[in-house]
Amino acid sequence: MEKLQKALQQARTKRAEVSGDAQTTPTDAPVKRDVALDGTWESLPLAELNNTHLTNMRVVTRHASKLAMPFDILRTKILLQMRQNNWTRLAITSPSAACGKSTLSANLALGLGRQNELHSILFELDLRRPSLAKTLGAQPTHNIDEMLGGALSFDQQAMRLRPNVAACLCSAPVEDPSRYMLHGQTSEILDEVEKTYAPDAMLFDMPPLLVGDDTRAFLRNVDCALIVARAEVSTATEIDICEKELGEHTNVLGVVLNQCRHLPQDDNCYGYGAD
């Protein structure tokens, strides 16, 4: 882990010397946003989540607990940085498959839901290999591509995971999802959803960055991105490439090292690697 951090820092320093900081900094102070509480949220169907199923799928943030603490810390750090910059849209990606980004996305969404004053929406956009619906145990009546393609409205496709957390999930793989990522209609749909439901945070579970072009095509629709790397699988080079490519299109919040098994496991140490 120490070698990985050192290698990443060296790569960041070298890149900064060559090209400077590619991230953008807003010039205006954060603006307080109005939250839509006029019945639009209440009209979305509420999914019946099963606590045993969620725990078996390593989704542990529905209730406060020691297991939820690492995700709660990450949630708070993300919220503080997004509020400081007046950002609402976060893409969550990884260098390759099986890094745990979808599990992390689910935990972040349900963790945000425990903040009753916040409203959040989770979008499953890893359309080639969707897993969030299975992870959450919540199958949508219609697939998300029907909403992205304009055949259905948001309220016809979405469901609520908590009273203040909505989700647009993918129930089956979608062929050629890049057409939705690139299409201007997708941007218009997301803008309309944000205008109508006024969420404090919109989370997008994206495909792994280095295995296709879907995530790159969508980045123009988000304010920032988070990289989920897997210990002993993701390399420093892969993470550095992800940081560089994401930084060319959006703001990079940082890297989450998942499944790290070399941290002290005592009562005073919180780790992401506990199984």
GROMACS .gro file of N, CA, C and O in nm, residues 175-225:
model
  204
  175GLU      N    1  -2.734  -0.335  -2.521
  175GLU     CA    2  -2.643  -0.337  -2.635
  175GLU      C    3  -2.606  -0.195  -2.676
  175GLU      O    4  -2.689  -0.107  -2.679
  176ASP      N    5  -2.479  -0.175  -2.705
  176ASP     CA    6  -2.426  -0.047  -2.752
  176ASP      C    7  -2.471   0.069  -2.664
  176ASP      O    8  -2.536   0.165  -2.709
  177PRO      N    9  -2.435   0.067  -2.535
  177PRO     CA   10  -2.478   0.176  -2.446
  177PRO      C   11  -2.413   0.310  -2.476
  177PRO      O   12  -2.462   0.413  -2.429
  178SER      N   13  -2.307   0.311  -2.556
  178SER     CA   14  -2.240   0.438  -2.587
  178SER      C   15  -2.334   0.537  -2.653
  178SER      O   16  -2.317   0.659  -2.640
  179ARG      N   17  -2.435   0.487  -2.724
  179ARG     CA   18  -2.527   0.579  -2.792
  179ARG      C   19  -2.605   0.663  -2.691
  179ARG      O   20  -2.643   0.777  -2.721
  180TYR      N   21  -2.628   0.607  -2.571
  180TYR     CA   22  -2.695   0.686  -2.467
  180TYR      C   23  -2.598   0.781  -2.401
  180TYR      O   24  -2.635   0.893  -2.361
  181MET      N   25  -2.473   0.738  -2.385
  181MET     CA   26  -2.373   0.823  -2.319
  181MET      C   27  -2.340   0.946  -2.402
  181MET      O   28  -2.312   1.054  -2.349
  182LEU      N   29  -2.343   0.932  -2.532
  182LEU     CA   30  -2.305   1.041  -2.622
  182LEU      C   31  -2.422   1.129  -2.663
  182LEU      O   32  -2.403   1.243  -2.704
  183HIS      N   33  -2.543   1.075  -2.653
  183HIS     CA   34  -2.660   1.145  -2.707
  183HIS      C   35  -2.694   1.269  -2.624
  183HIS      O   36  -2.696   1.266  -2.501
  184GLY      N   37  -2.722   1.377  -2.693
  184GLY     CA   38  -2.760   1.501  -2.624
  184GLY      C   39  -2.889   1.487  -2.547
  184GLY      O   40  -2.911   1.559  -2.448
  185GLN      N   41  -2.975   1.394  -2.588
  185GLN     CA   42  -3.101   1.374  -2.518
  185GLN      C   43  -3.078   1.328  -2.374
  185GLN      O   44  -3.154   1.365  -2.284
  186THR      N   45  -2.971   1.249  -2.353
  186THR     CA   46  -2.940   1.204  -2.217
  186THR      C   47  -2.911   1.322  -2.127
  186THR      O   48  -2.958   1.329  -2.013
  187SER      N   49  -2.834   1.418  -2.176
  187SER     CA   50  -2.805   1.538  -2.098
  187SER      C   51  -2.932   1.614  -2.066
  187SER      O   52  -2.950   1.663  -1.953
  188GLU      N   53  -3.021   1.624  -2.163
  188GLU     CA   54  -3.147   1.696  -2.142
  188GLU      C   55  -3.233   1.626  -2.037
  188GLU      O   56  -3.296   1.692  -1.953
  189ILE      N   57  -3.236   1.493  -2.042
  189ILE     CA   58  -3.315   1.416  -1.945
  189ILE      C   59  -3.262   1.436  -1.804
  189ILE      O   60  -3.338   1.458  -1.709
  190LEU      N   61  -3.130   1.429  -1.789
  190LEU     CA   62  -3.069   1.448  -1.657
  190LEU      C   63  -3.093   1.589  -1.605
  190LEU      O   64  -3.118   1.609  -1.485
  191ASP      N   65  -3.084   1.686  -1.693
  191ASP     CA   66  -3.111   1.825  -1.653
  191ASP      C   67  -3.255   1.841  -1.604
  191ASP      O   68  -3.281   1.910  -1.505
  192GLU      N   69  -3.347   1.776  -1.672
  192GLU     CA   70  -3.488   1.784  -1.633
  192GLU      C   71  -3.512   1.714  -1.500
  192GLU      O   72  -3.588   1.764  -1.416
  193VAL      N   73  -3.447   1.599  -1.480
  193VAL     CA   74  -3.460   1.528  -1.352
  193VAL      C   75  -3.408   1.615  -1.239
  193VAL      O   76  -3.471   1.628  -1.133
  194GLU      N   77  -3.293   1.678  -1.260
  194GLU     CA   78  -3.235   1.763  -1.156
  194GLU      C   79  -3.324   1.883  -1.128
  194GLU      O   80  -3.341   1.923  -1.013
  195LYS      N   81  -3.383   1.938  -1.231
  195LYS     CA   82  -3.471   2.054  -1.213
  195LYS      C   83  -3.597   2.016  -1.136
  195LYS      O   84  -3.644   2.091  -1.049
  196THR      N   85  -3.652   1.899  -1.167
  196THR     CA   86  -3.779   1.857  -1.108
  196THR      C   87  -3.763   1.807  -0.965
  196THR      O   88  -3.843   1.840  -0.877
  197TYR      N   89  -3.658   1.727  -0.940
  197TYR     CA   90  -3.644   1.660  -0.811
  197TYR      C   91  -3.542   1.727  -0.719
  197TYR      O   92  -3.534   1.694  -0.602
  198ALA      N   93  -3.463   1.820  -0.773
  198ALA     CA   94  -3.367   1.899  -0.694
  198ALA      C   95  -3.286   1.815  -0.597
  198ALA      O   96  -3.281   1.845  -0.477
  199PRO      N   97  -3.220   1.708  -0.642
  199PRO     CA   98  -3.141   1.626  -0.549
  199PRO      C   99  -3.017   1.701  -0.503
  199PRO      O  100  -2.960   1.782  -0.576
  200ASP      N  101  -2.975   1.670  -0.381
  200ASP     CA  102  -2.848   1.724  -0.330
  200ASP      C  103  -2.730   1.653  -0.393
  200ASP      O  104  -2.621   1.710  -0.404
  201ALA      N  105  -2.750   1.527  -0.432
  201ALA     CA  106  -2.642   1.450  -0.494
  201ALA      C  107  -2.700   1.354  -0.598
  201ALA      O  108  -2.805   1.292  -0.575
  202MET      N  109  -2.633   1.346  -0.712
  202MET     CA  110  -2.667   1.249  -0.816
  202MET      C  111  -2.544   1.160  -0.835
  202MET      O  112  -2.437   1.207  -0.874
  203LEU      N  113  -2.558   1.031  -0.805
  203LEU     CA  114  -2.449   0.935  -0.813
  203LEU      C  115  -2.464   0.851  -0.938
  203LEU      O  116  -2.573   0.798  -0.965
  204PHE      N  117  -2.356   0.836  -1.014
  204PHE     CA  118  -2.359   0.758  -1.137
  204PHE      C  119  -2.260   0.643  -1.127
  204PHE      O  120  -2.138   0.666  -1.123
  205ASP      N  121  -2.312   0.521  -1.119
  205ASP     CA  122  -2.226   0.402  -1.118
  205ASP      C  123  -2.186   0.374  -1.262
  205ASP      O  124  -2.266   0.322  -1.341
  206MET      N  125  -2.062   0.407  -1.298
  206MET     CA  126  -2.015   0.402  -1.435
  206MET      C  127  -1.938   0.273  -1.463
  206MET      O  128  -1.894   0.205  -1.370
  207PRO      N  129  -1.917   0.239  -1.591
  207PRO     CA  130  -1.833   0.124  -1.625
  207PRO      C  131  -1.687   0.152  -1.589
  207PRO      O  132  -1.647   0.268  -1.570
  208PRO      N  133  -1.606   0.046  -1.578
  208PRO     CA  134  -1.462   0.067  -1.559
  208PRO      C  135  -1.405   0.152  -1.672
  208PRO      O  136  -1.439   0.131  -1.789
  209LEU      N  137  -1.319   0.247  -1.639
  209LEU     CA  138  -1.273   0.345  -1.737
  209LEU      C  139  -1.186   0.284  -1.846
  209LEU      O  140  -1.194   0.325  -1.963
  210LEU      N  141  -1.104   0.184  -1.811
  210LEU     CA  142  -1.003   0.136  -1.905
  210LEU      C  143  -1.048   0.019  -1.991
  210LEU      O  144  -0.967  -0.039  -2.063
  211VAL      N  145  -1.177  -0.016  -1.986
  211VAL     CA  146  -1.224  -0.131  -2.064
  211VAL      C  147  -1.317  -0.091  -2.179
  211VAL      O  148  -1.365  -0.177  -2.253
  212GLY      N  149  -1.343   0.037  -2.195
  212GLY     CA  150  -1.432   0.082  -2.303
  212GLY      C  151  -1.441   0.233  -2.304
  212GLY      O  152  -1.371   0.302  -2.231
  213ASP      N  153  -1.531   0.283  -2.389
  213ASP     CA  154  -1.543   0.428  -2.405
  213ASP      C  155  -1.668   0.487  -2.339
  213ASP      O  156  -1.691   0.608  -2.346
  214ASP      N  157  -1.748   0.404  -2.275
  214ASP     CA  158  -1.876   0.451  -2.220
  214ASP      C  159  -1.857   0.562  -2.117
  214ASP      O  160  -1.926   0.666  -2.122
  215THR      N  161  -1.767   0.542  -2.023
  215THR     CA  162  -1.747   0.641  -1.917
  215THR      C  163  -1.693   0.771  -1.973
  215THR      O  164  -1.739   0.880  -1.937
  216ARG      N  165  -1.595   0.762  -2.061
  216ARG     CA  166  -1.539   0.883  -2.122
  216ARG      C  167  -1.648   0.964  -2.191
  216ARG      O  168  -1.651   1.087  -2.183
  217ALA      N  169  -1.738   0.895  -2.261
  217ALA     CA  170  -1.843   0.963  -2.335
  217ALA      C  171  -1.940   1.037  -2.243
  217ALA      O  172  -2.002   1.136  -2.282
  218PHE      N  173  -1.951   0.991  -2.117
  218PHE     CA  174  -2.052   1.047  -2.026
  218PHE      C  175  -1.998   1.157  -1.936
  218PHE      O  176  -2.076   1.233  -1.877
  219LEU      N  177  -1.867   1.170  -1.923
  219LEU     CA  178  -1.808   1.258  -1.823
  219LEU      C  179  -1.850   1.404  -1.836
  219LEU      O  180  -1.846   1.479  -1.739
  220ARG      N  181  -1.891   1.447  -1.954
  220ARG     CA  182  -1.935   1.586  -1.972
  220ARG      C  183  -2.061   1.616  -1.892
  220ARG      O  184  -2.097   1.734  -1.875
  221ASN      N  185  -2.128   1.511  -1.842
  221ASN     CA  186  -2.251   1.529  -1.768
  221ASN      C  187  -2.233   1.535  -1.616
  221ASN      O  188  -2.331   1.545  -1.544
  222VAL      N  189  -2.108   1.526  -1.567
  222VAL     CA  190  -2.087   1.522  -1.423
  222VAL      C  191  -1.996   1.636  -1.379
  222VAL      O  192  -1.927   1.698  -1.460
  223ASP      N  193  -1.996   1.660  -1.248
  223ASP     CA  194  -1.911   1.764  -1.190
  223ASP      C  195  -1.778   1.709  -1.140
  223ASP      O  196  -1.679   1.781  -1.135
  224CYS      N  197  -1.778   1.582  -1.102
  224CYS     CA  198  -1.659   1.524  -1.043
  224CYS      C  199  -1.665   1.372  -1.053
  224CYS      O  200  -1.769   1.315  -1.088
  225ALA      N  201  -1.551   1.308  -1.021
  225ALA     CA  202  -1.543   1.162  -1.033
  225ALA      C  203  -1.461   1.105  -0.919
  225ALA      O  204  -1.371   1.169  -0.864
   0.00000   0.00000   0.00000
